[in-house]
Amino acid sequence: MRPIDALVAALPPGRVVTDPDVADSYARDRTFVEPGKPLGVVLAATREDVVTTMRWASEHRVPVVPRGAGTGLAGAATATDGAVVLSLARMTAIRELSPADEIAVVEPGVITADLDRAAREHGLMYAPDPSSYEISTIGGNLATNAGGLRCVKYGVTRDSALGLEVVLADGRVLNTGRRTMKGVTGYDLTGLFVGSEGTLGVITAATVRLRQAPAQPPATFAAEFGSLREAGAAVAAIMAAGCQPSLMELMDRATLEAIDDWRNIGLEPGTDAMLIGQSDASDSQAVVERMEALCVENGASFVAVSSSPQEAEELIGVRRMAYHAGERLGACLVEDVCVPRSALPEMIGAVEAAAAAHGAKILTVAHAGDGNLHPVFIFEHGLTEPPANVWAAADEVFTRALELGGTLTGEHGVGLLKQRWLALEAGPVTQEVQQGIKAVFDPLGILNPGKAI
Amino acid sequence: MRPIDALVAALPPGRVVTDPDVADSYARDRTFVEPGKPLGVVLAATREDVVTTMRWASEHRVPVVPRGAGTGLAGAATATDGAVVLSLARMTAIRELSPADEIAVVEPGVITADLDRAAREHGLMYAPDPSSYEISTIGGNLATNAGGLRCVKYGVTRDSALGLEVVLADGRVLNTGRRTMKGVTGYDLTGLFVGSEGTLGVITAATVRLRQAPAQPPATFAAEFGSLREAGAAVAAIMAAGCQPSLMELMDRATLEAIDDWRNIGLEPGTDAMLIGQSDASDSQAVVERMEALCVENGASFVAVSSSPQEAEELIGVRRMAYHAGERLGACLVEDVCVPRSALPEMIGAVEAAAAAHGAKILTVAHAGDGNLHPVFIFEHGLTEPPANVWAAADEVFTRALELGGTLTGEHGVGLLKQRWLALEAGPVTQEVQQGIKAVFDPLGILNPGKAI
């Protein structure tokens, strides 16, 4: 009997897919990396399925690649040759939602926006909102420690994770963390699993923190600037004034041109940057007017402030067009560096210089309040991976981010994509320690080998 | 040559204290636990001193007990026989403070309130504020993941730690985390060290997040209730209304009586609980008035709202009297359970029942917004440790907290004090995994053995 047949026999009927074409559709995320050929795909419906799969994998030394919806942008869910893909997408129960305690207990396959909607029925929200949140899962968000637009105010996925149920490599079940807002019993195992890209265990449930949803719709502004430097100064002034924006997004000239070519937003020749900000505070209109004044003080050529939720949506809508505008131009490698906030204009300048030096087309949008940039490298549709000049430009972008005190990845993760730059940031002691931790949880090296660290 | 002489020779002059009386003064924190007899105390002034000490300790297999100011309440800094105490209290440099990036790089001996004051010179604040913050150190706060009054709004110490410089057991230096607000390169080693009570490494510097200080002084209310149930309902209503208090403290009848006996606050016979709340929002006065109305709706017999910073200080002052009022009555074992917020009134009721059942005097104050209670067990002055009836009552409190979905310790840590209850919360898989992680960092078992896990 082949090992995979033993797995089929051990699981309830219909859980394992071995058809190569179907399996291939579970082998990729949204990264330009050619996957390997997996033995098959487990469509886990229960924690017990995961336990059975991991026991089998340990017995047969078969690598396991856990995945949620496959919306990742770093290749953490890319299948490898001879591995079994373990999909958690069918575990979609919201086991509990407690408005009084502002927590929910959810399975990993719950779509992020579905949890947010369930919370809003009780006046609450689930704050982390990666751009993919209508299609990504909580499990994938946890595995990559996903960020989003609101995290400038509410923090990243880690900041909403209170406890986890995890199946370890050998099939044992570990419960980390707690249901309480605070707690310091033992080491922070919850934090260790969040962002570990399935290399330490398989998350089968999470206790997450909910927050009170703002009672009124947010107020929004959009400001145009003649230079990145002025836009950066406006960001600094807004943060220094304690405005606590719930969203603060910056787009460069290349992005604005791509949007204007598509939807004609009336882009002026002298506009080099647009800043879009939002407040969801109880005095949001007053806060947004303060942010508007700070934009003007710092050289904005034009500022629009929403006077209704519809207008707010229109202003944010420009930002939402950015990726689609990029996809019209070609295939997109969406990158993800983060720098100290004061280095934001310099970093965007470095991206533009790298684009010019290597003949690469790059559109940059940034979660400006966090210093988190997404340079979108455009290349020819139909290529299976980015060409050499794109990688050369990306290399320059990563190197410059590190020189500016930044990091290779603000919210997408290391996956496979950043492996070749990892040593530049992590250093040998960190890498050795991380390998040691990995070995504690996964002595056989079967959990998503080659990812994250 | 004795091992300690080799250490004296390896360090600059004056760094090692071996006088038993002086060493004894570094052997305790604020916990009622009799310490062992250390070989000596290292008064580290530089990272290099720590490296030298750890290399020596590894070579000679001598346990090392790191400490900050010794203000801990769980015995994490209690010296053990034959150990060397490693004091970081002299490493007091604020190496960097960047208002633009809202970060500071600090040494572990910096007093928490000093960092907050340094930040406020730039309109910023360091948010975590354990009650000991005028005498505790950042290093100790990190080692225990200290909480505080403001963490209902701003989170605990973990939430302000971006990166650490750590000396490992063998003297190697590990840099964790980053200078940016977001970042997901590799495992969350920063979170692993925070709260690990010196059992994984010695923190020699930290990059911490600062926040904009509110532009105006906070507004404050104090409300009196005839029952804990009503006070708990008011807490729930205030949180559910999205008021985001920056402080929300609850005191029970026993605490109020102790304060009234001392300072005559005019306690009414029917008052069973007092709730004190604060808002530091830009519309703080309006928010506090909303909180006042919610207290009245939920049965408050009296509510005072501050109309000036002086009045706000007076209202908060009642809360600040609580521990001193307790200390007038006897020696104090300050406990620290945390429960889901909705269980707060039931938990306080359980504390009162335990007090009655075991003839123990217990005053309870709570960080109500977090569900974090500090039952203060009073016993006879002069005893070196709490008597049996106090431990019996404490045992009942801990057990009930766990039954209610809570945790043994919200913000003080496990140290030595909670060792005997640890297995009730952690379970065997968690304990095994934690021992495995410990062994990666400290294979010889010399770093603060017997603490935290």
Short mmCIF file of N, CA and C in Angstrom, two decimals, chain A residues 100-102 144-145 147-148 151 156 158-159 168 172-175 178-189 191-192 195-196 199-200 212 239-242 282-283 287 290 338-343 367 370 372 405-414 422 425 429-430 432-434 436-438 440-441 452-453, chain B residues 100-102 144-145 147-148 151 156 158-159 168 172-175 178-189 191-192 195-196 199-200 212 239-242 282-283 287 290 338-343 367 370 372 405-414 422 425 429-430 432-434 436-438 440-441 452-453:
data_model
loop_
_atom_site.label_atom_id
_atom_site.label_comp_id
_atom_site.label_asym_id
_atom_site.label_seq_id
_atom_site.Cartn_x
_atom_site.Cartn_y
_atom_site.Cartn_z
N ALA A 100 -20.21 40.10 25.25
CA ALA A 100 -19.86 40.60 26.58
C ALA A 100 -18.35 40.57 26.81
N ASP A 101 -17.71 39.52 26.34
CA ASP A 101 -16.26 39.40 26.54
C ASP A 101 -15.47 39.89 25.34
N GLU A 102 -16.16 40.31 24.27
CA GLU A 102 -15.52 40.82 23.06
C GLU A 102 -14.51 39.81 22.50
N THR A 144 0.36 34.01 8.65
CA THR A 144 1.26 35.01 8.07
C THR A 144 1.31 36.29 8.89
N ASN A 145 0.56 36.36 9.98
CA ASN A 145 0.42 37.60 10.76
C ASN A 145 0.05 38.75 9.84
N GLY A 147 -1.45 41.96 7.95
CA GLY A 147 -1.75 43.33 8.36
C GLY A 147 -3.02 43.81 7.69
N GLY A 148 -2.98 45.01 7.17
CA GLY A 148 -4.14 45.57 6.49
C GLY A 148 -4.17 47.07 6.62
N CYS A 151 -4.69 48.58 10.37
CA CYS A 151 -3.75 48.27 11.45
C CYS A 151 -2.97 49.47 11.91
N VAL A 156 -1.91 44.57 13.95
CA VAL A 156 -1.95 43.47 12.98
C VAL A 156 -2.67 42.26 13.58
N ARG A 158 -1.65 39.56 14.91
CA ARG A 158 -1.13 39.18 16.23
C ARG A 158 -1.85 39.90 17.37
N ASP A 159 -2.17 41.15 17.13
CA ASP A 159 -2.76 41.97 18.19
C ASP A 159 -4.22 41.61 18.46
N LEU A 168 0.10 19.62 16.64
CA LEU A 168 1.56 19.57 16.45
C LEU A 168 1.93 18.53 15.40
N ARG A 172 -0.26 15.65 18.47
CA ARG A 172 -0.74 16.12 19.77
C ARG A 172 -1.41 17.48 19.60
N VAL A 173 -2.36 17.76 20.51
CA VAL A 173 -3.07 19.04 20.45
C VAL A 173 -2.54 19.96 21.55
N LEU A 174 -2.16 21.15 21.15
CA LEU A 174 -1.64 22.16 22.07
C LEU A 174 -2.61 23.34 22.12
N ASN A 175 -2.96 23.76 23.33
CA ASN A 175 -3.76 24.96 23.48
C ASN A 175 -2.88 26.07 24.02
N ARG A 178 -5.23 32.23 25.96
CA ARG A 178 -6.34 32.29 26.90
C ARG A 178 -7.53 33.03 26.29
N ARG A 179 -8.58 33.14 27.08
CA ARG A 179 -9.78 33.88 26.66
C ARG A 179 -9.80 35.29 27.26
N THR A 180 -8.82 35.61 28.04
CA THR A 180 -8.81 36.90 28.72
C THR A 180 -7.99 37.92 27.95
N MET A 181 -8.22 39.21 28.24
CA MET A 181 -7.51 40.28 27.54
C MET A 181 -6.03 40.29 27.91
N LYS A 182 -5.73 39.91 29.15
CA LYS A 182 -4.35 39.90 29.62
C LYS A 182 -4.04 38.53 30.17
N GLY A 183 -2.75 38.20 30.24
CA GLY A 183 -2.36 36.93 30.83
C GLY A 183 -0.89 36.67 30.56
N VAL A 184 -0.17 36.21 31.59
CA VAL A 184 1.27 36.03 31.45
C VAL A 184 1.74 34.69 32.03
N THR A 185 0.86 33.69 31.97
CA THR A 185 1.27 32.37 32.44
C THR A 185 2.14 31.70 31.39
N GLY A 186 3.43 31.56 31.65
CA GLY A 186 4.33 30.87 30.72
C GLY A 186 4.71 31.70 29.51
N TYR A 187 5.40 31.05 28.57
CA TYR A 187 5.89 31.74 27.38
C TYR A 187 4.75 32.07 26.43
N ASP A 188 4.99 33.07 25.59
CA ASP A 188 3.98 33.52 24.64
C ASP A 188 3.98 32.61 23.41
N LEU A 189 3.36 31.45 23.56
CA LEU A 189 3.31 30.49 22.45
C LEU A 189 2.37 30.97 21.35
N GLY A 191 2.01 34.02 20.25
CA GLY A 191 2.80 34.89 19.38
C GLY A 191 3.80 34.11 18.53
N LEU A 192 4.28 33.02 19.08
CA LEU A 192 5.25 32.21 18.32
C LEU A 192 4.60 31.56 17.10
N GLY A 195 2.33 34.04 12.47
CA GLY A 195 3.41 34.43 11.56
C GLY A 195 4.41 33.33 11.27
N SER A 196 4.19 32.12 11.81
CA SER A 196 5.18 31.05 11.60
C SER A 196 4.87 30.23 10.34
N THR A 199 4.95 26.31 9.92
CA THR A 199 6.18 25.53 10.10
C THR A 199 6.30 24.95 11.51
N LEU A 200 5.40 25.33 12.43
CA LEU A 200 5.51 24.85 13.81
C LEU A 200 4.30 24.01 14.23
N GLN A 212 -15.16 47.12 19.76
CA GLN A 212 -16.37 47.86 19.49
C GLN A 212 -16.25 48.52 18.12
N MET A 239 0.40 62.30 12.26
CA MET A 239 0.67 61.36 13.35
C MET A 239 1.10 62.13 14.60
N ALA A 240 1.95 63.14 14.41
CA ALA A 240 2.45 63.89 15.56
C ALA A 240 1.34 64.67 16.26
N ALA A 241 0.28 65.00 15.53
CA ALA A 241 -0.83 65.73 16.13
C ALA A 241 -1.76 64.80 16.90
N GLY A 242 -1.45 63.51 16.91
CA GLY A 242 -2.27 62.57 17.67
C GLY A 242 -3.63 62.32 17.04
N SER A 282 -15.02 59.17 17.66
CA SER A 282 -16.38 59.66 17.91
C SER A 282 -16.52 61.11 17.40
N ASP A 283 -15.42 61.84 17.31
CA ASP A 283 -15.45 63.20 16.72
C ASP A 283 -14.72 63.19 15.38
N VAL A 287 -11.75 65.56 13.49
CA VAL A 287 -10.39 65.03 13.33
C VAL A 287 -9.97 65.11 11.87
N ARG A 290 -8.97 68.52 10.96
CA ARG A 290 -7.62 68.82 11.45
C ARG A 290 -6.57 68.21 10.50
N CYS A 338 8.92 47.45 4.88
CA CYS A 338 8.45 48.38 5.91
C CYS A 338 9.67 49.13 6.46
N VAL A 339 9.55 50.43 6.58
CA VAL A 339 10.65 51.25 7.11
C VAL A 339 10.13 52.12 8.25
N PRO A 340 11.05 52.63 9.09
CA PRO A 340 10.60 53.61 10.08
C PRO A 340 9.86 54.74 9.35
N ARG A 341 8.80 55.23 9.95
CA ARG A 341 7.89 56.11 9.22
C ARG A 341 8.58 57.33 8.60
N SER A 342 9.59 57.86 9.30
CA SER A 342 10.26 59.06 8.79
C SER A 342 11.02 58.78 7.50
N ALA A 343 11.32 57.51 7.24
CA ALA A 343 12.08 57.16 6.04
C ALA A 343 11.18 56.89 4.85
N HIS A 367 0.92 51.83 3.19
CA HIS A 367 0.21 52.09 4.44
C HIS A 367 1.08 53.11 5.19
N ASP A 370 2.14 53.40 8.94
CA ASP A 370 3.00 52.34 9.46
C ASP A 370 4.35 52.28 8.78
N ASN A 372 4.77 51.14 5.82
CA ASN A 372 4.72 49.86 5.10
C ASN A 372 4.39 50.11 3.63
N GLY A 405 16.90 50.95 8.09
CA GLY A 405 16.41 50.48 9.38
C GLY A 405 15.09 49.73 9.25
N GLY A 406 14.78 49.28 8.06
CA GLY A 406 13.50 48.62 7.83
C GLY A 406 13.59 47.11 7.79
N THR A 407 12.54 46.51 7.26
CA THR A 407 12.45 45.06 7.23
C THR A 407 12.00 44.59 5.85
N LEU A 408 12.34 43.35 5.53
CA LEU A 408 12.03 42.75 4.23
C LEU A 408 10.54 42.60 4.00
N THR A 409 9.81 42.42 5.08
CA THR A 409 8.37 42.17 4.92
C THR A 409 7.58 42.72 6.09
N GLY A 410 6.67 43.61 5.79
CA GLY A 410 5.85 44.23 6.82
C GLY A 410 4.65 43.39 7.20
N GLU A 411 4.08 42.66 6.21
CA GLU A 411 2.85 41.94 6.51
C GLU A 411 2.58 40.74 5.61
N HIS A 412 3.38 40.51 4.59
CA HIS A 412 3.12 39.36 3.70
C HIS A 412 3.83 38.09 4.14
N GLY A 413 4.97 38.24 4.78
CA GLY A 413 5.71 37.07 5.24
C GLY A 413 6.90 36.75 4.36
N VAL A 414 7.66 35.76 4.79
CA VAL A 414 8.89 35.35 4.11
C VAL A 414 8.57 34.29 3.06
N LEU A 422 16.84 36.56 3.27
CA LEU A 422 16.58 36.41 4.70
C LEU A 422 17.81 36.66 5.57
N GLU A 425 18.76 40.15 6.81
CA GLU A 425 18.06 40.75 7.94
C GLU A 425 18.26 39.96 9.22
N VAL A 429 22.88 34.27 14.40
CA VAL A 429 22.38 33.84 15.72
C VAL A 429 20.87 33.66 15.66
N THR A 430 20.18 34.61 15.06
CA THR A 430 18.73 34.51 14.92
C THR A 430 18.35 33.25 14.14
N GLU A 432 20.00 30.51 13.76
CA GLU A 432 20.27 29.30 14.53
C GLU A 432 19.21 29.07 15.61
N VAL A 433 18.86 30.13 16.30
CA VAL A 433 17.83 30.04 17.33
C VAL A 433 16.49 29.60 16.72
N GLN A 434 16.16 30.16 15.58
CA GLN A 434 14.89 29.81 14.93
C GLN A 434 14.88 28.35 14.51
N GLY A 436 16.47 26.02 16.00
CA GLY A 436 16.32 25.27 17.25
C GLY A 436 14.87 25.19 17.69
N ILE A 437 14.16 26.30 17.59
CA ILE A 437 12.74 26.31 17.96
C ILE A 437 11.95 25.40 17.01
N LYS A 438 12.25 25.53 15.73
CA LYS A 438 11.57 24.67 14.74
C LYS A 438 11.74 23.19 15.12
N VAL A 440 12.16 21.84 18.01
CA VAL A 440 11.37 21.47 19.18
C VAL A 440 9.97 21.02 18.75
N PHE A 441 9.39 21.77 17.82
CA PHE A 441 8.02 21.49 17.39
C PHE A 441 7.94 20.46 16.29
N ALA A 452 9.35 30.41 5.78
CA ALA A 452 9.32 31.27 6.98
C ALA A 452 10.70 31.62 7.56
N ILE A 453 11.55 30.66 7.80
CA ILE A 453 12.82 30.95 8.49
C ILE A 453 14.01 30.50 7.64
N ALA B 100 10.09 61.36 15.48
CA ALA B 100 9.54 61.16 14.14
C ALA B 100 9.07 59.73 13.95
N ASP B 101 9.85 58.77 14.47
CA ASP B 101 9.48 57.36 14.30
C ASP B 101 8.72 56.82 15.50
N GLU B 102 8.53 57.65 16.54
CA GLU B 102 7.82 57.24 17.75
C GLU B 102 8.41 55.98 18.35
N THR B 144 8.63 40.52 32.76
CA THR B 144 7.38 40.02 33.33
C THR B 144 6.16 40.36 32.47
N ASN B 145 6.39 41.05 31.36
CA ASN B 145 5.28 41.56 30.54
C ASN B 145 4.28 42.31 31.41
N GLY B 147 1.72 44.86 33.14
CA GLY B 147 0.53 45.57 32.69
C GLY B 147 0.49 46.95 33.33
N GLY B 148 -0.69 47.32 33.78
CA GLY B 148 -0.83 48.63 34.40
C GLY B 148 -2.24 49.15 34.23
N CYS B 151 -3.40 50.02 30.42
CA CYS B 151 -3.37 48.99 29.37
C CYS B 151 -4.76 48.62 28.88
N VAL B 156 -0.43 45.95 27.05
CA VAL B 156 0.58 45.65 28.05
C VAL B 156 1.98 45.92 27.47
N ARG B 158 4.23 44.02 26.26
CA ARG B 158 4.44 43.36 24.97
C ARG B 158 4.03 44.24 23.80
N ASP B 159 2.94 44.95 23.99
CA ASP B 159 2.40 45.75 22.89
C ASP B 159 3.22 46.99 22.60
N LEU B 168 22.49 35.75 25.29
CA LEU B 168 22.06 34.37 25.52
C LEU B 168 22.90 33.71 26.61
N ARG B 172 26.41 34.71 23.61
CA ARG B 172 26.15 35.27 22.28
C ARG B 172 25.10 36.37 22.37
N VAL B 173 25.16 37.31 21.44
CA VAL B 173 24.18 38.41 21.43
C VAL B 173 23.17 38.17 20.32
N LEU B 174 21.90 38.23 20.68
CA LEU B 174 20.81 38.03 19.73
C LEU B 174 20.02 39.33 19.62
N ASN B 175 19.78 39.76 18.38
CA ASN B 175 18.91 40.92 18.17
C ASN B 175 17.58 40.43 17.62
N ARG B 178 12.59 44.58 15.43
CA ARG B 178 12.92 45.62 14.45
C ARG B 178 12.59 47.00 14.99
N ARG B 179 12.83 48.01 14.18
CA ARG B 179 12.54 49.41 14.52
C ARG B 179 11.25 49.88 13.88
N THR B 180 10.62 49.02 13.12
CA THR B 180 9.42 49.43 12.38
C THR B 180 8.16 49.01 13.14
N MET B 181 7.05 49.65 12.80
CA MET B 181 5.79 49.36 13.48
C MET B 181 5.29 47.96 13.14
N LYS B 182 5.58 47.50 11.93
CA LYS B 182 5.14 46.18 11.50
C LYS B 182 6.35 45.41 10.99
N GLY B 183 6.24 44.09 10.98
CA GLY B 183 7.32 43.29 10.43
C GLY B 183 7.10 41.83 10.74
N VAL B 184 7.30 40.96 9.76
CA VAL B 184 6.99 39.54 9.94
C VAL B 184 8.12 38.64 9.43
N THR B 185 9.35 39.14 9.49
CA THR B 185 10.46 38.30 9.07
C THR B 185 10.78 37.30 10.18
N GLY B 186 10.50 36.02 9.95
CA GLY B 186 10.84 34.99 10.93
C GLY B 186 9.89 34.94 12.11
N TYR B 187 10.27 34.09 13.08
CA TYR B 187 9.41 33.90 14.26
C TYR B 187 9.45 35.12 15.18
N ASP B 188 8.42 35.26 15.99
CA ASP B 188 8.29 36.40 16.91
C ASP B 188 9.13 36.13 18.16
N LEU B 189 10.44 36.33 18.03
CA LEU B 189 11.32 36.10 19.18
C LEU B 189 11.15 37.18 20.24
N GLY B 191 8.37 38.56 21.23
CA GLY B 191 7.27 38.13 22.09
C GLY B 191 7.64 36.97 22.98
N LEU B 192 8.54 36.12 22.49
CA LEU B 192 8.96 34.97 23.29
C LEU B 192 9.75 35.42 24.52
N GLY B 195 8.06 38.53 29.01
CA GLY B 195 7.32 37.68 29.93
C GLY B 195 8.02 36.39 30.29
N SER B 196 9.25 36.17 29.78
CA SER B 196 9.93 34.89 30.05
C SER B 196 10.76 34.94 31.33
N THR B 199 14.42 33.61 31.89
CA THR B 199 14.76 32.19 31.77
C THR B 199 15.30 31.82 30.39
N LEU B 200 15.25 32.76 29.44
CA LEU B 200 15.70 32.47 28.06
C LEU B 200 16.90 33.31 27.65
N GLN B 212 1.65 59.10 20.82
CA GLN B 212 1.33 60.50 21.05
C GLN B 212 0.63 60.64 22.39
N MET B 239 -17.96 49.66 28.18
CA MET B 239 -17.14 49.05 27.13
C MET B 239 -17.98 48.85 25.87
N ALA B 240 -19.21 48.40 26.05
CA ALA B 240 -20.07 48.13 24.88
C ALA B 240 -20.43 49.41 24.13
N ALA B 241 -20.40 50.55 24.83
CA ALA B 241 -20.72 51.81 24.18
C ALA B 241 -19.52 52.36 23.41
N GLY B 242 -18.40 51.63 23.45
CA GLY B 242 -17.22 52.07 22.71
C GLY B 242 -16.56 53.31 23.30
N SER B 282 -9.81 63.01 22.53
CA SER B 282 -9.82 64.44 22.24
C SER B 282 -11.13 65.08 22.68
N ASP B 283 -12.19 64.27 22.79
CA ASP B 283 -13.46 64.77 23.33
C ASP B 283 -13.74 64.11 24.68
N VAL B 287 -17.01 62.16 26.55
CA VAL B 287 -16.96 60.71 26.76
C VAL B 287 -17.22 60.39 28.24
N ARG B 290 -20.77 60.59 29.05
CA ARG B 290 -21.48 59.39 28.59
C ARG B 290 -21.27 58.23 29.57
N CYS B 338 -6.96 36.99 36.28
CA CYS B 338 -7.66 37.70 35.21
C CYS B 338 -8.74 36.78 34.66
N VAL B 339 -9.93 37.31 34.47
CA VAL B 339 -11.06 36.52 33.95
C VAL B 339 -11.68 37.26 32.76
N PRO B 340 -12.45 36.54 31.93
CA PRO B 340 -13.21 37.26 30.90
C PRO B 340 -14.04 38.34 31.57
N ARG B 341 -14.14 39.48 30.93
CA ARG B 341 -14.70 40.66 31.61
C ARG B 341 -16.08 40.42 32.21
N SER B 342 -16.90 39.62 31.51
CA SER B 342 -18.26 39.41 31.99
C SER B 342 -18.29 38.65 33.32
N ALA B 343 -17.19 37.95 33.63
CA ALA B 343 -17.13 37.17 34.87
C ALA B 343 -16.61 37.97 36.06
N HIS B 367 -8.50 46.03 37.61
CA HIS B 367 -8.47 46.76 36.34
C HIS B 367 -9.70 46.24 35.58
N ASP B 370 -10.22 45.22 31.85
CA ASP B 370 -9.49 44.03 31.39
C ASP B 370 -9.92 42.75 32.10
N ASN B 372 -9.05 42.08 35.10
CA ASN B 372 -7.83 41.73 35.88
C ASN B 372 -8.01 42.18 37.33
N GLY B 405 -12.83 30.49 33.14
CA GLY B 405 -12.19 30.77 31.85
C GLY B 405 -11.06 31.77 31.96
N GLY B 406 -10.55 31.95 33.18
CA GLY B 406 -9.51 32.95 33.41
C GLY B 406 -8.12 32.37 33.50
N THR B 407 -7.22 33.17 34.02
CA THR B 407 -5.81 32.79 34.10
C THR B 407 -5.25 33.10 35.48
N LEU B 408 -4.20 32.38 35.86
CA LEU B 408 -3.56 32.53 37.17
C LEU B 408 -2.93 33.89 37.36
N THR B 409 -2.50 34.49 36.26
CA THR B 409 -1.80 35.76 36.40
C THR B 409 -2.01 36.65 35.19
N GLY B 410 -2.57 37.82 35.45
CA GLY B 410 -2.85 38.76 34.37
C GLY B 410 -1.65 39.59 33.98
N GLU B 411 -0.81 39.93 35.00
CA GLU B 411 0.30 40.85 34.68
C GLU B 411 1.49 40.73 35.62
N HIS B 412 1.42 39.93 36.67
CA HIS B 412 2.56 39.84 37.59
C HIS B 412 3.53 38.73 37.22
N GLY B 413 3.05 37.69 36.60
CA GLY B 413 3.91 36.58 36.20
C GLY B 413 3.80 35.38 37.12
N VAL B 414 4.50 34.32 36.73
CA VAL B 414 4.47 33.06 37.47
C VAL B 414 5.54 33.04 38.56
N LEU B 422 0.66 26.00 38.47
CA LEU B 422 0.94 26.14 37.04
C LEU B 422 0.32 25.03 36.19
N GLU B 425 -3.26 25.23 34.87
CA GLU B 425 -3.57 26.06 33.70
C GLU B 425 -2.86 25.57 32.44
N VAL B 429 1.11 19.15 27.58
CA VAL B 429 1.71 19.43 26.26
C VAL B 429 2.39 20.81 26.28
N THR B 430 1.69 21.78 26.84
CA THR B 430 2.26 23.13 26.95
C THR B 430 3.55 23.09 27.76
N GLU B 432 5.61 20.65 28.27
CA GLU B 432 6.67 19.96 27.55
C GLU B 432 7.27 20.86 26.46
N VAL B 433 6.39 21.51 25.71
CA VAL B 433 6.85 22.42 24.66
C VAL B 433 7.68 23.56 25.26
N GLN B 434 7.23 24.11 26.38
CA GLN B 434 7.97 25.21 27.00
C GLN B 434 9.34 24.75 27.49
N GLY B 436 11.04 22.44 26.12
CA GLY B 436 11.83 22.28 24.89
C GLY B 436 12.40 23.61 24.42
N ILE B 437 11.58 24.65 24.47
CA ILE B 437 12.05 25.98 24.06
C ILE B 437 13.14 26.46 25.01
N LYS B 438 12.90 26.26 26.29
CA LYS B 438 13.90 26.64 27.30
C LYS B 438 15.25 25.99 26.98
N VAL B 440 16.45 25.06 24.14
CA VAL B 440 17.11 25.64 22.96
C VAL B 440 17.97 26.82 23.38
N PHE B 441 17.44 27.65 24.27
CA PHE B 441 18.14 28.87 24.67
C PHE B 441 19.11 28.63 25.81
N ALA B 452 9.00 30.94 35.99
CA ALA B 452 8.21 31.20 34.76
C ALA B 452 7.44 30.00 34.21
N ILE B 453 8.11 28.87 34.01
CA ILE B 453 7.43 27.76 33.34
C ILE B 453 7.42 26.52 34.22
#
